[in-house]
Coordinates of C-alpha atoms in Angstrom, one line a residue:
X1 CA -0.2 -0.2 0.0
X2 CA 1.4 3.8 -1.2
X3 CA 1.5 5.9 1.6
X4 CA 2.5 8.8 2.3
X5 CA 5.8 7.8 4.3
X6 CA 9.1 9.1 3.9
X7 CA 10.9 5.2 5.6
X8 CA 9.4 2.7 8.0
X9 CA 12.2 4.3 10.1
X10 CA 12.4 7.6 9.7
X11 CA 8.7 7.6 10.0
X12 CA 7.4 8.5 14.3
X13 CA 10.5 11.1 14.3
X14 CA 9.5 12.0 11.0
X15 CA 5.9 12.2 12.8
X16 CA 6.7 13.9 16.0
X17 CA 8.8 16.5 14.4
X18 CA 5.7 17.7 12.0
X19 CA 3.1 17.8 15.0
X20 CA 6.2 20.0 17.6
X21 CA 6.8 22.2 14.6
X22 CA 3.7 23.1 13.2
X23 CA 2.1 23.5 17.3
X24 CA 3.2 27.3 17.5
X25 CA 5.7 27.1 20.3
X26 CA 3.8 24.4 22.4
X27 CA 5.8 21.1 21.9
X28 CA 8.6 20.4 22.6
X29 CA 11.4 17.5 22.7
X30 CA 14.0 16.0 24.0
X31 CA 16.9 16.3 22.0
X32 CA 16.9 11.9 22.3
X33 CA 16.4 10.7 19.2
X34 CA 16.4 7.8 17.6
X35 CA 16.3 6.3 20.6
X36 CA 13.8 8.8 22.6
X37 CA 11.0 10.0 21.4
X38 CA 10.0 12.3 24.3
X39 CA 7.2 15.3 23.4
X40 CA 6.5 17.7 26.3
X41 CA 4.6 21.1 26.6
X42 CA 6.9 23.9 26.2
X43 CA 6.3 25.8 29.7
X44 CA 6.4 23.5 31.6
X45 CA 7.7 24.5 35.3
X46 CA 7.3 22.0 37.1
X47 CA 5.4 23.7 40.3
X48 CA 2.4 21.1 39.5
X49 CA 1.3 17.2 38.9
X50 CA 3.0 15.8 36.0
X51 CA 1.2 13.1 33.9
X52 CA 2.5 11.1 31.5
X53 CA 1.2 8.0 28.7
X54 CA 2.1 7.2 25.5
X55 CA 3.3 3.3 24.0
X56 CA 3.6 2.7 21.2
X57 CA 2.9 5.0 17.7
X58 CA 0.7 4.1 15.2
X59 CA -2.9 6.0 17.4
X60 CA -2.6 9.5 16.9
X61 CA -3.1 11.9 18.0
X62 CA -2.6 9.6 20.9
X63 CA -0.7 10.4 22.5
X64 CA 1.6 13.4 21.3
X65 CA -1.6 15.3 20.8
X66 CA -3.0 15.6 23.8
X67 CA 0.2 17.3 25.6
X68 CA -1.2 20.4 26.9
X69 CA -2.0 22.5 29.4
X70 CA -5.3 20.5 31.5
X71 CA -3.6 17.1 29.5
X72 CA -1.0 15.6 29.0
X73 CA 3.0 17.4 30.3
X74 CA 4.9 14.6 27.9
X75 CA 4.3 11.8 25.9
X76 CA 7.0 9.7 25.9
X77 CA 6.6 7.7 21.2
X78 CA 7.6 4.0 21.2
X79 CA 8.0 2.9 17.1
X80 CA 4.5 2.3 15.6
X81 CA 2.5 0.0 17.9
X82 CA 6.2 -1.0 19.9
X83 CA 6.2 0.2 23.5
X84 CA 9.4 2.6 24.2
X85 CA 12.4 1.8 26.0
X86 CA 12.6 1.7 29.6
X87 CA 15.1 5.1 29.3
X88 CA 12.9 6.6 27.2
X89 CA 9.9 6.5 29.9
X90 CA 12.5 7.1 32.7
X91 CA 14.6 10.1 30.6
X92 CA 10.1 12.0 29.9
X93 CA 10.2 11.1 34.2
X94 CA 13.2 13.1 34.5
X95 CA 12.1 16.3 32.5
X96 CA 9.3 17.3 34.0
X97 CA 8.9 15.3 37.7
X98 CA 9.2 18.2 40.2
X99 CA 8.0 18.4 43.9
X100 CA 4.4 17.1 43.9
X101 CA 5.6 14.4 40.9
X102 CA 4.3 12.2 37.8
X103 CA 1.6 10.4 37.4
X104 CA 1.6 8.0 34.8
X105 CA -1.2 6.6 32.8
X106 CA 0.3 3.5 31.0
X107 CA -2.3 0.5 28.3
X108 CA -2.6 -2.3 29.4
X109 CA 0.0 -4.4 27.2
X110 CA 3.0 -6.3 28.9
X111 CA 5.9 -4.1 27.1
X112 CA 4.4 -1.1 28.3
X113 CA 3.3 -1.9 32.1
X114 CA 7.5 -4.0 31.8
X115 CA 8.9 -0.8 30.2
X116 CA 6.9 1.9 33.1
X117 CA 6.9 0.0 35.7
X118 CA 10.6 0.1 35.5
X119 CA 11.1 3.4 34.5
X120 CA 8.9 3.9 38.2
X121 CA 11.7 2.0 39.9
X122 CA 14.8 4.4 38.3
X123 CA 12.7 7.2 39.1
X124 CA 12.2 6.6 42.7
X125 CA 15.7 5.6 43.3
X126 CA 16.2 9.1 42.7
X127 CA 14.2 10.5 45.1
X128 CA 11.4 11.5 42.9
X129 CA 7.2 10.8 43.8
X130 CA 6.2 8.4 41.2
X131 CA 2.3 6.7 40.9
X132 CA 1.0 4.9 38.2
X133 CA -1.9 3.8 37.3
X134 CA -3.2 0.4 33.9
X135 CA -5.9 1.6 32.3
X136 CA -7.5 -2.4 30.8
X137 CA -10.6 -1.6 29.5
X138 CA -11.5 -3.4 26.5
X139 CA -14.5 -5.4 27.5
X140 CA -14.2 -7.3 23.8
X141 CA -12.9 -10.2 25.6
X142 CA -13.5 -10.8 29.2
X143 CA -12.3 -14.1 30.0
X144 CA -8.5 -12.9 29.6
X145 CA -7.2 -12.5 32.7
X146 CA -5.4 -8.7 31.3
X147 CA -7.9 -7.2 29.7
X148 CA -6.1 -4.4 27.0
X149 CA -6.4 -0.7 27.8
X150 CA -7.8 1.6 24.0
X151 CA -9.4 5.3 23.4
X152 CA -11.5 4.8 27.2
X153 CA -7.2 6.0 28.3
X154 CA -8.3 9.2 26.6
X155 CA -11.0 9.2 29.8
X156 CA -8.3 8.9 32.3
X157 CA -5.9 11.5 30.3
X158 CA -8.6 14.0 30.7
X159 CA -10.0 14.2 34.5
X160 CA -6.8 13.6 35.2
X161 CA -5.6 15.5 33.5
X162 CA -7.8 18.7 35.3
X163 CA -6.7 18.0 38.4
X164 CA -3.3 18.3 38.2
X165 CA -3.8 21.3 36.8
X166 CA -6.0 22.7 40.1
X167 CA -3.0 22.4 41.9
X168 CA -4.4 18.7 43.1
X169 CA -1.7 16.6 45.1
X170 CA -0.8 12.9 43.3
X171 CA -2.9 10.8 45.2
X172 CA -5.8 12.6 44.2
X173 CA -4.5 12.9 40.5
X174 CA -4.4 8.8 41.2
X175 CA -6.9 7.4 42.9
X176 CA -9.7 9.8 40.2
X177 CA -7.6 7.9 37.7
X178 CA -8.3 4.7 39.4
X179 CA -11.3 5.0 39.3
X180 CA -12.8 6.5 35.7
X181 CA -10.5 2.9 34.8
X182 CA -12.9 1.0 37.3
X183 CA -15.8 2.4 36.0
X184 CA -14.7 2.5 32.1
X185 CA -15.8 -0.1 29.3
X186 CA -14.3 -0.2 25.7
X187 CA -14.8 -2.1 23.5
X188 CA -14.4 -1.0 18.8
X189 CA -15.6 -2.8 15.5
X190 CA -14.0 -2.7 12.0
X191 CA -13.8 -3.7 8.3
X192 CA -11.4 -3.9 7.8
X193 CA -7.4 -4.4 9.5
X194 CA -4.6 -1.9 9.9
X195 CA -1.8 -1.8 7.3
X196 CA 2.3 -1.1 9.3
X197 CA 4.4 0.7 7.5
X198 CA 6.4 -1.8 6.1
X199 CA 4.6 -4.9 6.4
X200 CA 2.3 -7.6 4.8
X201 CA -1.2 -6.3 6.0
X202 CA -2.6 -9.2 7.1
X203 CA -6.7 -10.1 5.0
X204 CA -8.9 -12.0 7.5
X205 CA -12.1 -9.3 7.5
X206 CA -13.6 -10.8 4.7
X207 CA -16.4 -8.2 2.8
X208 CA -19.3 -7.9 4.0
X209 CA -17.9 -9.3 8.0
X210 CA -17.2 -6.8 11.2
X211 CA -15.2 -8.0 13.7
X212 CA -15.7 -6.7 16.6
X213 CA -13.5 -6.3 19.6
X214 CA -10.6 -5.8 17.8
X215 CA -7.7 -4.6 19.5
X216 CA -6.1 -1.0 18.3
X217 CA -2.8 -3.0 17.2
X218 CA -5.2 -4.8 14.6
X219 CA -6.0 -7.8 16.6
X220 CA -8.4 -9.7 15.9
X221 CA -11.5 -9.7 17.9
X222 CA -13.6 -11.6 20.0
X223 CA -16.2 -12.5 16.6
X224 CA -16.7 -12.2 12.9
X225 CA -20.3 -10.8 12.4
X226 CA -22.6 -10.2 9.0
X227 CA -22.1 -6.3 8.2
X228 CA -25.7 -5.2 7.3
X229 CA -25.1 -1.1 8.1
X230 CA -24.1 1.5 10.2
X231 CA -26.9 0.7 11.5
X232 CA -26.5 -2.7 12.9
X233 CA -22.9 -2.5 13.7
X234 CA -23.4 0.1 16.2
X235 CA -26.3 -2.3 17.8
X236 CA -23.9 -4.8 18.3
X237 CA -21.5 -2.4 19.8
X238 CA -23.6 -1.5 22.2
X239 CA -25.1 -4.8 23.1
X240 CA -21.5 -5.9 24.3
X241 CA -22.0 -1.8 26.3
X242 CA -25.3 -2.8 27.4
X243 CA -24.6 -3.8 31.5
X244 CA -22.6 -1.6 31.8
X245 CA -25.4 1.6 31.1
X246 CA -28.8 -0.4 32.9
X247 CA -28.5 2.8 36.4
X248 CA -27.9 6.3 35.7
X249 CA -25.9 8.8 32.8
X250 CA -23.7 8.5 31.6
X251 CA -20.4 9.6 28.3
X252 CA -19.2 7.8 25.7
X253 CA -16.3 8.7 23.2
X254 CA -16.7 7.6 19.9
X255 CA -13.4 7.1 18.4
X256 CA -13.1 6.8 14.8
X257 CA -10.2 4.5 14.2
X258 CA -8.1 5.6 11.0
X259 CA -9.7 6.1 7.9
X260 CA -13.4 6.0 9.1
X261 CA -14.3 8.8 6.4
X262 CA -16.1 12.4 8.7
X263 CA -19.8 10.8 6.8
X264 CA -19.5 7.6 8.3
X265 CA -18.3 8.8 11.5
X266 CA -21.3 11.2 11.4
X267 CA -23.6 8.8 10.7
X268 CA -22.9 6.1 14.0
X269 CA -23.1 8.9 15.9
X270 CA -27.0 9.1 14.7
X271 CA -27.6 5.7 15.2
X272 CA -26.0 5.8 18.3
X273 CA -28.5 8.5 19.4
X274 CA -31.1 6.8 18.4
X275 CA -30.7 4.0 20.5
X276 CA -32.6 2.4 23.1
X277 CA -29.2 0.7 24.2
X278 CA -28.1 4.9 24.5
X279 CA -30.8 6.0 26.3
X280 CA -28.4 6.6 29.5
X281 CA -25.6 8.3 27.3
X282 CA -26.4 11.3 28.4
X283 CA -22.8 13.3 26.4
X284 CA -20.9 12.2 23.4
X285 CA -16.5 13.0 22.9
X286 CA -16.5 13.4 19.3
X287 CA -17.0 11.8 16.5
X288 CA -13.3 11.8 16.6
X289 CA -10.4 10.2 15.6
X290 CA -8.9 10.3 19.5
X291 CA -7.1 6.8 19.6
X292 CA -6.9 5.5 16.4
X293 CA -5.1 1.9 15.0
X294 CA -3.4 3.8 11.4
X295 CA -5.6 3.3 8.8
X296 CA -8.2 0.9 10.4
X297 CA -11.0 1.5 9.2
X298 CA -13.5 0.8 12.5
X299 CA -14.6 3.1 15.1
X300 CA -15.3 2.0 19.1
X301 CA -17.3 3.6 21.3
X302 CA -15.5 4.4 25.6
X303 CA -18.3 4.6 28.7
X304 CA -17.8 6.5 31.6
X305 CA -20.7 6.7 34.3
X306 CA -21.1 10.8 34.6
X307 CA -20.3 11.8 38.7
X308 CA -20.2 15.4 39.3
X309 CA -16.9 15.6 39.6
X310 CA -15.8 13.5 36.5
X311 CA -18.0 16.0 34.6
X312 CA -16.3 19.1 36.1
X313 CA -13.5 17.6 34.7
X314 CA -14.4 16.9 31.9
X315 CA -16.5 19.3 30.0
X316 CA -13.6 21.7 31.0
X317 CA -12.4 23.0 27.3
X318 CA -9.0 22.8 26.7
X319 CA -6.9 24.4 23.5
X320 CA -5.5 20.9 21.9
X321 CA -6.6 20.9 18.6
X322 CA -7.2 17.4 18.7
X323 CA -9.0 17.2 22.0
X324 CA -13.1 17.4 20.9
X325 CA -14.9 18.1 23.7
X326 CA -17.3 17.3 25.3
X327 CA -20.9 17.9 24.6
X328 CA -24.3 16.8 25.8
X329 CA -26.8 14.6 23.4
X330 CA -29.7 16.5 22.4
X331 CA -32.5 15.8 19.3
X332 CA -31.9 18.1 16.7
X333 CA -33.1 20.8 16.6
X334 CA -35.7 22.4 13.6
X335 CA -36.4 25.5 11.7
X336 CA -39.2 26.3 9.3
X337 CA -38.7 26.3 5.8
X338 CA -37.9 30.8 4.6
X339 CA -40.8 31.8 3.6
X340 CA -41.0 31.2 -0.2
X341 CA -39.2 28.7 0.0
X342 CA -41.9 25.5 0.1
X343 CA -43.3 25.2 -4.0
X344 CA -47.8 25.9 -4.3
X345 CA -49.0 22.3 -3.8
X346 CA -50.5 20.8 -6.6
X347 CA -53.9 19.8 -6.4
X348 CA -53.6 16.0 -6.7
X349 CA -56.0 14.2 -9.1
X350 CA -55.3 10.6 -10.6
X351 CA -55.2 9.3 -14.4
X352 CA -54.2 5.3 -14.5
X353 CA -52.1 5.6 -17.5
X354 CA -49.9 8.7 -16.9
X355 CA -49.3 7.1 -13.3
X356 CA -48.0 3.8 -14.7
X357 CA -45.5 5.9 -17.2
X358 CA -44.9 7.7 -14.9
X359 CA -43.9 4.6 -12.2
X360 CA -42.3 2.7 -15.2
X361 CA -39.6 6.0 -15.2
X362 CA -39.3 5.1 -11.9
X363 CA -38.6 1.8 -12.2
X364 CA -35.8 2.4 -15.3
X365 CA -34.3 4.4 -12.9
X366 CA -33.4 2.3 -10.3
X367 CA -32.9 -1.1 -12.7
X368 CA -30.0 1.2 -13.9
X369 CA -28.7 2.7 -11.0
X370 CA -26.1 0.3 -10.4
X371 CA -24.6 0.4 -14.2
X372 CA -24.8 4.2 -13.7
X373 CA -22.3 4.2 -11.1
X374 CA -19.9 2.2 -12.9
X375 CA -20.2 3.6 -15.8
X376 CA -20.1 7.4 -13.5
X377 CA -16.4 6.6 -12.6
X378 CA -15.0 6.7 -15.4
X379 CA -16.1 9.9 -16.5
X380 CA -17.3 11.6 -13.0
X381 CA -17.7 10.7 -9.3
X382 CA -19.5 7.6 -9.8
X383 CA -23.2 8.9 -8.5
X384 CA -25.4 9.2 -11.1
X385 CA -27.4 6.1 -10.8
X386 CA -27.8 6.9 -7.7
X387 CA -28.4 10.3 -8.1
X388 CA -31.0 9.4 -10.4
X389 CA -32.2 6.2 -9.2
X390 CA -32.5 8.3 -5.4
X391 CA -35.5 10.8 -7.4
X392 CA -37.5 8.2 -8.8
X393 CA -37.8 6.7 -5.6
X394 CA -39.1 9.7 -3.9
X395 CA -40.9 10.6 -7.0
X396 CA -42.5 6.8 -6.4
X397 CA -44.0 8.0 -2.8
X398 CA -44.7 12.0 -4.4
X399 CA -47.4 9.8 -6.9
X400 CA -49.9 10.3 -4.4
X401 CA -49.5 13.8 -4.2
X402 CA -49.4 15.2 -8.5
X403 CA -52.1 16.8 -10.8
X404 CA -51.4 13.6 -12.7
X405 CA -54.9 14.8 -15.0
X406 CA -53.6 18.1 -15.7
X407 CA -50.0 17.4 -17.6
X408 CA -49.3 21.3 -17.3
X409 CA -49.6 21.4 -14.0
X410 CA -47.8 17.7 -14.0
X411 CA -44.5 19.2 -16.1
X412 CA -44.4 21.3 -13.0
X413 CA -45.0 19.1 -9.9
X414 CA -42.1 17.0 -11.1
X415 CA -39.9 19.7 -11.5
X416 CA -41.3 21.2 -8.4
X417 CA -40.1 17.9 -6.9
X418 CA -37.1 17.5 -8.7
X419 CA -35.5 20.8 -7.0
X420 CA -36.3 19.2 -3.3
X421 CA -35.1 15.6 -4.0
X422 CA -32.7 15.7 -5.7
X423 CA -29.6 17.1 -6.3
X424 CA -26.3 18.0 -8.6
X425 CA -26.4 19.1 -11.8
X426 CA -28.8 16.5 -13.1
X427 CA -31.0 17.8 -10.3
X428 CA -31.3 21.3 -10.9
X429 CA -31.1 21.0 -14.8
X430 CA -33.6 18.1 -15.3
X431 CA -35.7 20.3 -12.9
X432 CA -35.9 23.5 -15.1
X433 CA -36.5 21.1 -18.3
X434 CA -39.8 19.9 -16.3
X435 CA -40.5 23.2 -15.4
X436 CA -40.4 24.7 -18.5
X437 CA -42.2 21.6 -20.7
X438 CA -45.2 22.7 -18.2
X439 CA -44.7 26.3 -18.6
X440 CA -45.0 25.9 -23.0
X441 CA -47.9 23.5 -22.4
X442 CA -49.7 26.3 -20.4
X443 CA -48.6 28.6 -23.7
X444 CA -50.0 26.7 -26.0
X445 CA -48.1 24.3 -28.0
X446 CA -48.4 20.4 -27.4
X447 CA -46.2 18.2 -26.0
X448 CA -43.6 17.0 -28.3
X449 CA -43.1 20.6 -29.0
X450 CA -42.9 21.3 -25.4
X451 CA -40.4 19.2 -24.8
X452 CA -38.1 21.3 -27.4
X453 CA -38.7 24.1 -25.8
X454 CA -38.1 22.8 -23.0
X455 CA -34.4 21.8 -24.0
X456 CA -33.4 24.9 -26.0
X457 CA -34.3 26.2 -22.3
X458 CA -31.8 24.2 -20.7
X459 CA -28.9 25.0 -23.1
X460 CA -30.0 28.2 -21.9
X461 CA -28.5 27.2 -18.5
X462 CA -26.2 25.1 -18.6
X463 CA -24.3 26.0 -21.2
X464 CA -23.9 22.6 -23.1
X465 CA -24.9 21.7 -26.4
X466 CA -25.0 18.6 -28.9
X467 CA -21.5 17.7 -29.2
X468 CA -20.6 18.5 -25.6
X469 CA -20.4 15.8 -24.3
X470 CA -24.0 15.4 -21.9
X471 CA -27.4 13.8 -21.5
X472 CA -28.4 16.6 -24.8
X473 CA -26.3 14.2 -26.5
X474 CA -29.4 11.0 -26.3
X475 CA -31.6 13.9 -25.4
X476 CA -32.5 16.0 -28.6
X477 CA -32.2 13.5 -31.1
X478 CA -34.8 11.1 -29.2
X479 CA -36.8 14.1 -28.6
X480 CA -37.0 15.1 -32.2
X481 CA -38.3 11.7 -33.8
X482 CA -40.4 11.5 -31.2
X483 CA -43.3 11.9 -33.0
X484 CA -42.0 9.3 -35.8
X485 CA -42.8 7.2 -32.3
X486 CA -41.2 5.9 -29.2
X487 CA -38.8 3.6 -30.8
X488 CA -37.8 6.1 -33.5
X489 CA -37.0 8.3 -30.5
X490 CA -35.5 5.3 -28.8
X491 CA -32.9 4.4 -31.7
X492 CA -32.1 7.9 -31.9
X493 CA -31.0 8.0 -28.3
X494 CA -29.1 5.0 -29.0
X495 CA -27.2 6.1 -30.7
X496 CA -26.1 9.4 -29.6
X497 CA -25.5 8.4 -26.4
X498 CA -22.7 5.5 -28.1
X499 CA -21.0 8.8 -30.2
X500 CA -20.7 9.4 -26.6
X501 CA -18.2 7.0 -26.1
X502 CA -15.5 8.7 -28.8
X503 CA -16.0 12.8 -28.3
X504 CA -12.8 12.8 -26.2
X505 CA -12.4 15.7 -24.6
X506 CA -16.0 17.4 -22.5
X507 CA -17.3 20.5 -22.9
X508 CA -19.9 20.5 -19.9
X509 CA -21.1 18.8 -17.2
X510 CA -19.2 17.1 -14.3
X511 CA -16.4 15.3 -17.4
X512 CA -15.8 18.6 -18.4
X513 CA -13.1 19.1 -15.9
X514 CA -11.5 14.9 -16.6
X515 CA -8.6 14.9 -19.2
X516 CA -9.9 13.2 -22.7
X517 CA -8.0 10.4 -22.1
X518 CA -10.0 8.4 -19.9
X519 CA -13.0 9.5 -21.2
X520 CA -12.1 7.8 -24.8
X521 CA -14.3 4.1 -24.9
X522 CA -16.8 5.6 -22.1
X523 CA -20.2 6.9 -22.5
X524 CA -21.8 9.6 -21.2
X525 CA -23.8 8.5 -18.6
X526 CA -26.8 10.9 -18.4
X527 CA -26.8 10.3 -21.7
X528 CA -27.1 6.2 -21.4
X529 CA -29.5 7.0 -19.3
X530 CA -31.9 8.6 -21.7
X531 CA -31.1 5.6 -23.9
X532 CA -32.0 3.1 -21.0
X533 CA -35.0 5.3 -20.5
X534 CA -36.9 5.4 -24.1
X535 CA -35.7 2.1 -24.9
X536 CA -37.5 0.7 -21.9
X537 CA -40.4 2.5 -22.9
X538 CA -40.0 1.8 -26.1
X539 CA -40.7 -2.3 -25.1
X540 CA -44.0 -1.3 -23.5
X541 CA -45.7 0.6 -25.0

């Protein structure tokens, strides 16, 4: 897999330098590359309890991304998925620990426990006050003697960091961290494993499957389950957490494990809020990438009961770009549409023949969805089929509300419907087309001439004409042939669509942004949609 790195050997140090160089002076590092990689607060004066965490890299922004006022004092970074050495941890402790002492926050992995534990012992031999807590929040494998530490670690960073910033002593900070660890629980789900730089990616999760409870280093989870969409995935994760959500108010961290898109994360957030299993989750941190696993396509949820003390620590604002803050969950707020935006609703009327024709048109576009998307991927963004099919489904659901017995009003109503339900350039073009057809009918033109007048109107508005490699290349010859019958119109539409494959560079539409060599041999998806529509109608009329 291609990755934006220079070399596996310098990956972590390059990344740390990039973080520091873009921090506005808030961060610094110890001069110990490559073996000692410690990121520290630039403003630290050792007057308060220091908070140190870290571990293997690959979980960014954890841990160095959370170094700052109100959170970590220092982060000790290892190589990708590898614990830092004893000397690296000790260097971090010695660099930031003053008379108030320091707390080490360690995820429950053998290498981290051993290296941090031995470093703590050596630091105590120097006369420093050092305590350590081990985070073991992963509930995916309940019978493990040593549960893994995952994204719930962030609760500890925030709560302990807020207390330390307030001037609390080491015992108080440590006790609060231990209490959070006892009460929290986490579990994740992913559609794919992660890609470790320099290694062959493990192909473990089959297409159509998701893995529940895998670790942040790509370790196998508790089971693979059928993937049936975001709603089901969220329900499966929340079901595992349900016994910990039975009473009282809770906060959830909704964490992006690496490569899940913001769009997907927002859908997952909606499903969390809508779930009956989450009725006691009153606050949320995220969705955001906080404790990632390189490029893993997944998410995790960590939960913690809220009480007045930890709530005040968690909601305290931070000036750290990586920390999304805690927000109260609330129902989506609605505001009425502005006056004049909602179209005048037509008076519904019945015409079985017209209704059947519209239903057939919609069904033809829905059936062509996948083929048109594949074709559009060659010259656009791969959504022509989905855009047309989505509008067709909406249209089928609105047939009872349309003036089917009045063609003039029907064309206008279809235009209004498309302006609301169909996005992209196709939506506005077709909305104008049907609206203009209705206007032409109102002026006394028969339907074939009204359609041609509407075609002229969209050419004026959109700027495309025949030969520009758009839907017009199929639509114009079809409408010109329509007086000779639907079969003739279908033949002309097919010929026009086929010709777009050899037109070369597009002069209008989305394909005009694509290089000519990428278009040759591929029909325009809009023209293909027109051809399929007329061909389908010709077979049944």
